[in-house]
CSV table of C-alpha atoms in Angstrom, one decimal:
chain,number,residue,atom,x,y,z
A,138,MET,CA,-13.8,-1.1,-11.1
A,139,ASP,CA,-16.5,-0.4,-13.7
A,140,LEU,CA,-16.4,2.8,-15.7
A,141,ASP,CA,-19.8,3.8,-14.4
A,142,ALA,CA,-18.7,3.3,-10.8
A,143,LEU,CA,-16.1,5.9,-11.3
A,144,ARG,CA,-18.3,8.3,-13.4
A,145,PHE,CA,-21.4,8.2,-11.2
A,146,GLY,CA,-19.9,7.1,-7.9
A,147,ASN,CA,-21.0,9.0,-4.8
A,148,PHE,CA,-17.9,9.6,-2.7
A,149,GLN,CA,-19.9,11.3,0.1
A,150,GLN,CA,-19.8,8.3,2.3
A,151,LEU,CA,-16.0,8.0,1.8
A,152,GLY,CA,-15.7,11.7,2.8
A,153,GLU,CA,-17.8,11.0,5.9
A,154,ALA,CA,-15.4,8.1,6.8
A,155,VAL,CA,-12.4,10.5,6.4
A,156,THR,CA,-14.1,13.0,8.7
A,157,ASP,CA,-14.9,10.3,11.3
A,158,TRP,CA,-11.3,9.0,11.3
A,159,ARG,CA,-9.9,12.5,11.6
A,160,ASN,CA,-12.1,13.2,14.6
A,161,MET,CA,-11.0,9.9,16.1
A,162,ALA,CA,-7.4,10.7,15.5
A,163,ARG,CA,-7.8,14.1,17.3
A,164,LYS,CA,-9.4,12.4,20.3
A,165,LEU,CA,-6.8,9.7,20.5
A,166,LYS,CA,-4.1,12.4,20.3
A,167,ALA,CA,-5.6,14.1,23.3
A,168,LEU,CA,-5.7,10.8,25.2
A,169,ALA,CA,-2.1,10.0,24.2
A,170,GLU,CA,-0.9,13.4,25.4
A,171,ASP,CA,-2.8,13.0,28.6
A,172,ALA,CA,-1.4,9.5,29.2
A,173,ASP,CA,2.1,10.7,28.6
A,174,LYS,CA,1.9,13.9,30.8
A,175,HIS,CA,-0.1,12.4,33.6
A,176,LEU,CA,-0.3,8.6,33.8
A,177,LYS,CA,3.3,8.0,32.7
A,178,ALA,CA,4.7,11.0,34.4
A,179,ARG,CA,3.1,10.1,37.7
A,180,ALA,CA,4.3,6.5,37.4
A,181,HIS,CA,7.9,7.6,37.0
A,182,LYS,CA,7.7,10.1,39.9
A,183,ALA,CA,6.3,7.4,42.3
A,184,ASP,CA,8.6,5.9,44.8
A,185,TRP,CA,8.1,2.3,43.9
A,186,ALA,CA,10.2,-0.7,44.8
A,187,GLY,CA,10.1,-4.5,44.2
A,188,LEU,CA,7.5,-5.8,41.8
A,189,ASN,CA,5.8,-2.4,41.4
A,190,ALA,CA,9.0,-0.9,40.1
A,191,ALA,CA,9.8,-3.9,37.8
A,192,VAL,CA,6.3,-4.7,36.5
A,193,THR,CA,3.7,-2.0,37.1
A,194,ARG,CA,5.8,0.9,35.9
A,195,ASP,CA,6.7,-1.0,32.7
A,196,PHE,CA,3.0,-1.9,32.2
A,197,ILE,CA,2.0,1.8,32.5
A,198,ASP,CA,4.7,2.8,30.0
A,199,LYS,CA,3.4,0.3,27.5
A,200,THR,CA,-0.2,1.4,28.0
A,201,ALA,CA,0.7,5.0,27.5
A,202,GLY,CA,2.6,4.0,24.4
A,203,GLU,CA,-0.4,2.1,23.0
A,204,TYR,CA,-2.5,5.4,23.1
A,205,ALA,CA,0.2,7.1,21.0
A,206,ASP,CA,0.3,4.2,18.6
A,207,ALA,CA,-3.5,4.1,18.3
A,208,HIS,CA,-3.4,7.8,17.4
A,209,THR,CA,-0.7,7.1,14.8
A,210,GLN,CA,-2.7,4.3,13.2
A,211,ALA,CA,-6.0,6.3,13.2
A,212,ASP,CA,-4.2,9.2,11.6
A,213,THR,CA,-2.7,6.9,9.0
A,214,ILE,CA,-6.1,5.5,8.1
A,215,ALA,CA,-7.5,8.9,7.8
A,216,ASN,CA,-4.7,10.0,5.5
A,217,ILE,CA,-5.0,7.0,3.2
A,218,LEU,CA,-8.8,7.3,3.0
A,219,GLY,CA,-8.6,11.0,2.3
A,220,ASP,CA,-5.8,10.6,-0.3
A,221,THR,CA,-7.7,7.9,-2.1
A,222,ARG,CA,-10.9,9.9,-2.1
A,223,ASP,CA,-9.1,12.9,-3.6
A,224,GLU,CA,-7.5,10.7,-6.2
A,225,LEU,CA,-10.7,9.0,-7.3
A,226,ILE,CA,-12.5,12.4,-7.5
A,227,GLY,CA,-9.7,13.6,-9.7
A,228,TYR,CA,-9.9,10.6,-12.0
A,229,ARG,CA,-13.7,11.0,-12.2
A,230,THR,CA,-13.1,14.6,-13.3
A,231,GLU,CA,-10.6,13.5,-15.9
A,232,VAL,CA,-12.8,10.7,-17.4
A,233,GLN,CA,-15.9,13.0,-17.5
A,234,ALA,CA,-13.9,15.6,-19.4
A,235,ALA,CA,-12.6,13.0,-21.9
A,236,ILE,CA,-16.1,11.6,-22.5
A,237,GLU,CA,-17.6,15.1,-22.9
A,238,ARG,CA,-14.8,16.1,-25.3
A,239,GLY,CA,-15.3,13.0,-27.4
A,240,ALA,CA,-19.0,13.7,-27.6
A,241,THR,CA,-18.7,17.4,-28.4
A,242,ARG,CA,-15.9,17.3,-30.8
A,243,HIS,CA,-16.3,13.9,-32.5
A,244,HIS,CA,-19.8,12.8,-31.7
A,245,LEU,CA,-18.5,9.7,-29.8
A,246,SER,CA,-20.5,7.7,-27.2
A,247,VAL,CA,-18.9,5.7,-24.3
A,248,VAL,CA,-20.9,2.8,-22.9
A,249,ASP,CA,-20.0,0.8,-19.8
A,250,THR,CA,-20.4,-2.9,-20.6
A,251,GLY,CA,-19.7,-4.3,-17.1
A,252,ASP,CA,-16.8,-6.3,-15.7
A,253,GLY,CA,-14.4,-3.3,-16.0
A,254,LYS,CA,-15.0,-3.0,-19.8
A,255,PHE,CA,-16.5,-0.3,-22.0
A,256,VAL,CA,-16.9,0.5,-25.6
A,257,VAL,CA,-16.5,3.7,-27.6
A,258,THR,CA,-18.8,4.0,-30.6
A,259,GLN,CA,-19.1,6.7,-33.3
A,260,ASN,CA,-22.5,8.0,-34.3
A,261,THR,CA,-23.6,7.1,-37.9
A,262,ARG,CA,-23.5,10.0,-40.3
A,263,PRO,CA,-26.9,11.0,-41.7
A,264,ASP,CA,-25.3,11.4,-45.2
A,265,TRP,CA,-23.4,8.1,-45.1
A,266,ALA,CA,-25.1,6.8,-48.3
A,267,SER,CA,-23.6,9.6,-50.4
A,268,ASP,CA,-20.0,9.2,-49.1
A,269,PRO,CA,-17.9,8.1,-52.0
A,270,GLY,CA,-15.5,6.4,-49.7
A,271,GLY,CA,-18.2,4.3,-48.1
A,272,GLY,CA,-17.6,5.8,-44.6
A,273,THR,CA,-20.5,5.8,-42.2
A,274,GLY,CA,-18.8,7.4,-39.1
A,275,ALA,CA,-18.6,11.0,-38.1
A,276,THR,CA,-14.9,10.7,-37.3
A,277,SER,CA,-11.9,8.4,-38.0
A,278,GLN,CA,-11.2,5.1,-36.3
A,279,GLN,CA,-7.9,6.6,-34.9
A,280,VAL,CA,-9.8,9.2,-33.0
A,281,VAL,CA,-12.1,6.5,-31.5
A,282,ASP,CA,-9.1,4.4,-30.5
A,283,ASP,CA,-7.3,7.4,-28.9
A,284,LEU,CA,-10.3,8.2,-26.8
A,285,ARG,CA,-10.7,4.5,-25.8
A,286,ASP,CA,-7.0,4.4,-24.7
A,287,GLU,CA,-7.2,7.7,-22.8
A,288,ILE,CA,-10.2,6.5,-20.8
A,289,GLN,CA,-8.6,3.1,-20.2
A,290,ARG,CA,-5.4,4.8,-18.8
A,291,ILE,CA,-7.6,6.9,-16.4
A,292,LEU,CA,-9.6,3.9,-15.3
A,293,ASN,CA,-6.4,1.9,-14.7
A,294,LYS,CA,-5.1,4.6,-12.4
A,295,ALA,CA,-8.4,4.7,-10.5
A,296,VAL,CA,-8.3,0.9,-10.1
A,297,GLU,CA,-4.7,1.1,-8.9
A,298,SER,CA,-5.6,3.8,-6.3
A,299,ASP,CA,-8.7,1.9,-5.1
A,300,SER,CA,-7.1,-1.6,-4.9
A,301,THR,CA,-3.8,-0.5,-3.2
A,302,ALA,CA,-5.7,1.5,-0.6
A,303,ALA,CA,-7.9,-1.5,0.2
A,304,ARG,CA,-4.8,-3.7,0.5
A,305,VAL,CA,-3.0,-1.3,2.8
A,306,LEU,CA,-6.0,-0.9,5.0
A,307,ARG,CA,-6.5,-4.7,5.3
A,308,LEU,CA,-2.9,-5.1,6.4
A,309,LEU,CA,-3.2,-2.3,8.9
A,310,VAL,CA,-6.3,-3.9,10.4
A,311,ASP,CA,-4.6,-7.3,10.4
A,312,GLN,CA,-1.7,-5.7,12.4
A,313,ALA,CA,-4.1,-4.3,15.0
A,314,LYS,CA,-4.8,-7.9,16.2
A,315,TYR,CA,-1.3,-7.8,17.7
A,316,GLY,CA,-1.1,-4.2,18.8
A,317,PHE,CA,-1.3,-0.8,17.2
A,318,SER,CA,1.4,0.1,14.8
A,319,GLY,CA,3.7,3.0,15.7
A,320,THR,CA,4.6,3.8,12.1
A,321,GLY,CA,2.5,6.4,10.3
A,322,TYR,CA,2.0,7.1,6.6
A,323,GLU,CA,1.2,10.5,5.2
A,324,ASP,CA,-0.6,9.2,2.1
A,325,ARG,CA,-1.6,6.1,0.1
A,326,ASP,CA,1.4,6.3,-2.2
A,327,THR,CA,3.9,5.9,0.6
A,328,ALA,CA,2.1,2.9,2.2
A,329,ALA,CA,1.5,1.3,-1.2
A,330,LYS,CA,5.2,1.7,-2.1
A,331,ALA,CA,6.2,-0.2,1.1
A,332,ILE,CA,4.0,-3.1,0.1
A,333,ALA,CA,5.3,-3.0,-3.5
A,334,ASP,CA,8.9,-3.1,-2.3
A,335,ALA,CA,8.1,-6.0,0.0
A,336,ASP,CA,6.5,-7.9,-2.9
A,337,ARG,CA,9.6,-7.1,-5.1
A,338,LEU,CA,12.0,-8.6,-2.4
A,339,ALA,CA,9.7,-11.7,-2.0
A,340,ARG,CA,10.1,-12.3,-5.8
A,341,ILE,CA,13.9,-12.2,-5.4
A,342,LEU,CA,13.7,-14.8,-2.6
A,343,ALA,CA,11.5,-17.0,-4.8
A,344,LYS,CA,14.4,-17.4,-7.3
A,345,ASP,CA,17.0,-20.1,-7.2
A,346,PRO,CA,19.6,-18.7,-4.8
A,347,HIS,CA,22.4,-19.6,-7.2
A,348,ASP,CA,20.8,-17.3,-9.8
A,349,VAL,CA,20.5,-14.2,-7.6
A,350,THR,CA,22.9,-11.6,-8.8
A,351,LYS,CA,25.1,-9.3,-6.6
A,352,THR,CA,23.0,-6.4,-7.7
A,353,GLU,CA,19.8,-8.1,-6.4
A,354,LEU,CA,21.6,-9.0,-3.2
A,355,ALA,CA,22.5,-5.3,-2.8
A,356,THR,CA,18.9,-4.3,-3.5
A,357,LEU,CA,17.7,-6.8,-0.9
A,358,ASN,CA,20.1,-5.4,1.7
A,359,ALA,CA,19.3,-1.7,1.0
A,360,THR,CA,15.5,-2.3,1.0
A,361,LEU,CA,15.5,-4.4,4.2
A,362,ALA,CA,17.6,-1.7,5.9
A,363,LYS,CA,15.3,1.0,4.7
A,364,TYR,CA,12.2,-0.7,6.1
A,365,LYS,CA,13.7,-2.3,9.2
A,366,ASP,CA,11.2,-0.5,11.4
A,367,ASP,CA,8.2,-0.5,9.1
A,368,PRO,CA,5.5,-2.9,10.3
A,369,LEU,CA,3.5,-2.7,7.1
A,370,PHE,CA,6.5,-3.8,5.0
A,371,ALA,CA,7.3,-6.5,7.5
A,372,GLU,CA,3.7,-7.8,7.4
A,373,GLU,CA,3.7,-8.1,3.6
A,374,PHE,CA,7.2,-9.5,3.4
A,375,ALA,CA,6.4,-12.2,5.9
A,376,GLU,CA,3.1,-13.0,4.1
A,377,GLN,CA,4.7,-13.2,0.7
A,378,ALA,CA,8.1,-14.8,1.5
A,379,GLY,CA,7.2,-17.0,4.5
A,380,PRO,CA,9.8,-18.5,6.9
A,381,LYS,CA,10.5,-21.6,4.8
A,382,LYS,CA,11.3,-19.7,1.7
A,383,VAL,CA,13.6,-17.3,3.7
A,384,LEU,CA,15.5,-20.2,5.2
A,385,THR,CA,15.9,-22.0,1.9
A,386,PHE,CA,17.1,-18.8,0.2
A,387,TYR,CA,19.7,-17.9,2.7
A,388,ALA,CA,20.9,-21.5,2.9
A,389,GLY,CA,21.3,-21.4,-0.9
A,390,ILE,CA,23.2,-18.1,-1.1
A,391,ALA,CA,25.6,-19.3,1.7
A,392,ASP,CA,26.3,-22.5,-0.2
A,393,PRO,CA,30.2,-22.7,-0.5
A,394,TYR,CA,29.8,-25.2,-3.4
A,395,GLN,CA,27.8,-22.9,-5.7
A,396,GLY,CA,30.8,-22.0,-7.9
A,397,GLU,CA,33.9,-19.8,-7.7
A,398,TYR,CA,34.1,-18.1,-4.4
A,399,ASP,CA,33.2,-14.4,-4.5
A,400,PRO,CA,34.1,-12.5,-1.3
A,401,GLU,CA,31.8,-9.6,-2.1
A,402,ARG,CA,28.9,-11.9,-2.7
A,403,SER,CA,29.6,-13.7,0.6
A,404,LYS,CA,29.7,-10.4,2.4
A,405,GLN,CA,26.4,-9.3,1.0
A,406,ALA,CA,24.8,-12.7,1.8
A,407,LYS,CA,25.9,-12.4,5.5
A,408,HIS,CA,24.5,-8.9,5.7
A,409,SER,CA,21.2,-10.0,4.1
A,410,ARG,CA,20.8,-12.7,6.7
A,411,ARG,CA,21.2,-10.2,9.5
A,412,THR,CA,18.8,-7.6,8.1
A,413,SER,CA,16.2,-10.1,7.1
A,414,ALA,CA,16.0,-11.6,10.6
A,415,SER,CA,14.2,-8.5,11.8
A,416,SER,CA,12.2,-7.7,8.7
A,417,SER,CA,10.7,-11.1,8.0
A,418,GLY,CA,9.2,-11.6,11.4
A,419,ARG,CA,5.8,-10.4,12.6
A,420,PRO,CA,5.5,-6.6,12.8
A,421,ARG,CA,6.5,-5.4,16.2
A,422,SER,CA,4.1,-3.7,18.6
A,423,ARG,CA,4.2,-2.7,22.2
A,424,THR,CA,2.1,-5.7,23.2
A,425,ALA,CA,3.1,-8.6,21.0
A,426,THR,CA,5.7,-9.9,18.7
A,427,GLY,CA,6.2,-13.1,16.7
A,428,CYS,CA,5.6,-14.5,13.2
A,429,ARG,CA,2.4,-15.6,11.4
A,430,THR,CA,2.0,-17.0,8.0
A,431,GLY,CA,-1.8,-16.8,7.4
A,432,SER,CA,-3.5,-14.6,4.8
A,433,ALA,CA,-3.8,-10.9,5.2
A,434,ARG,CA,-7.2,-11.0,3.6
């Protein structure tokens, strides 16, 4: 993200998108409630037998569930967009205040140079020729560097907010090909943490299994258990780890010839294989399950 994109960006369209998704979520909530109270309720009250009881009723249950999941996913998208918009507006306010403070107090100028870069320059003093120290600036270099670092920190946070939101939304859209997700997220941070934790576990699986510590195995088990029903985590974990890497990893940590036998490590390894089996597959939906290894982008 360029500095000027944050300073002068018009977030009105993003706000309109948030409004549209919130309206969509409200409509889907009404449809979900109607499907549950009427469609599903009538199906369960009906006196069916044979194929109708075994197939049709189950189909109606899944259809009603899809309305509920569609509402959950629309609400999640609205939450992430709204949270991201509020964060970006906050960062814009911070960076504008820093730039104005630098200009007012220290006569500093901030110029966007493109490609995410910018420069902070100090205005030349009109009396520079008479300065016995030879200084030409209106302030010290330390003040210039401090302002540069402050703006860079704000810009980094804005980039993080924008990029993680885009990544989360891409994964949510990718999941929709297989059915709506029933897991909701209240804000961007929660969804982004699920992705970050999946990436962290994938890095553990990328190591030589013999080099993985008991602490890392414990972290692996705890995190997989925490996200066992989280489709966003499962999507990212499957994408980053992949089935081949998972099989190689668990074959390695189960190797009886890797050194002195450690019963605690063996116990953790067995537990990891069980918990990973559900988390490394394709995120579950009411209409499809399975595993895919293509790109989320």
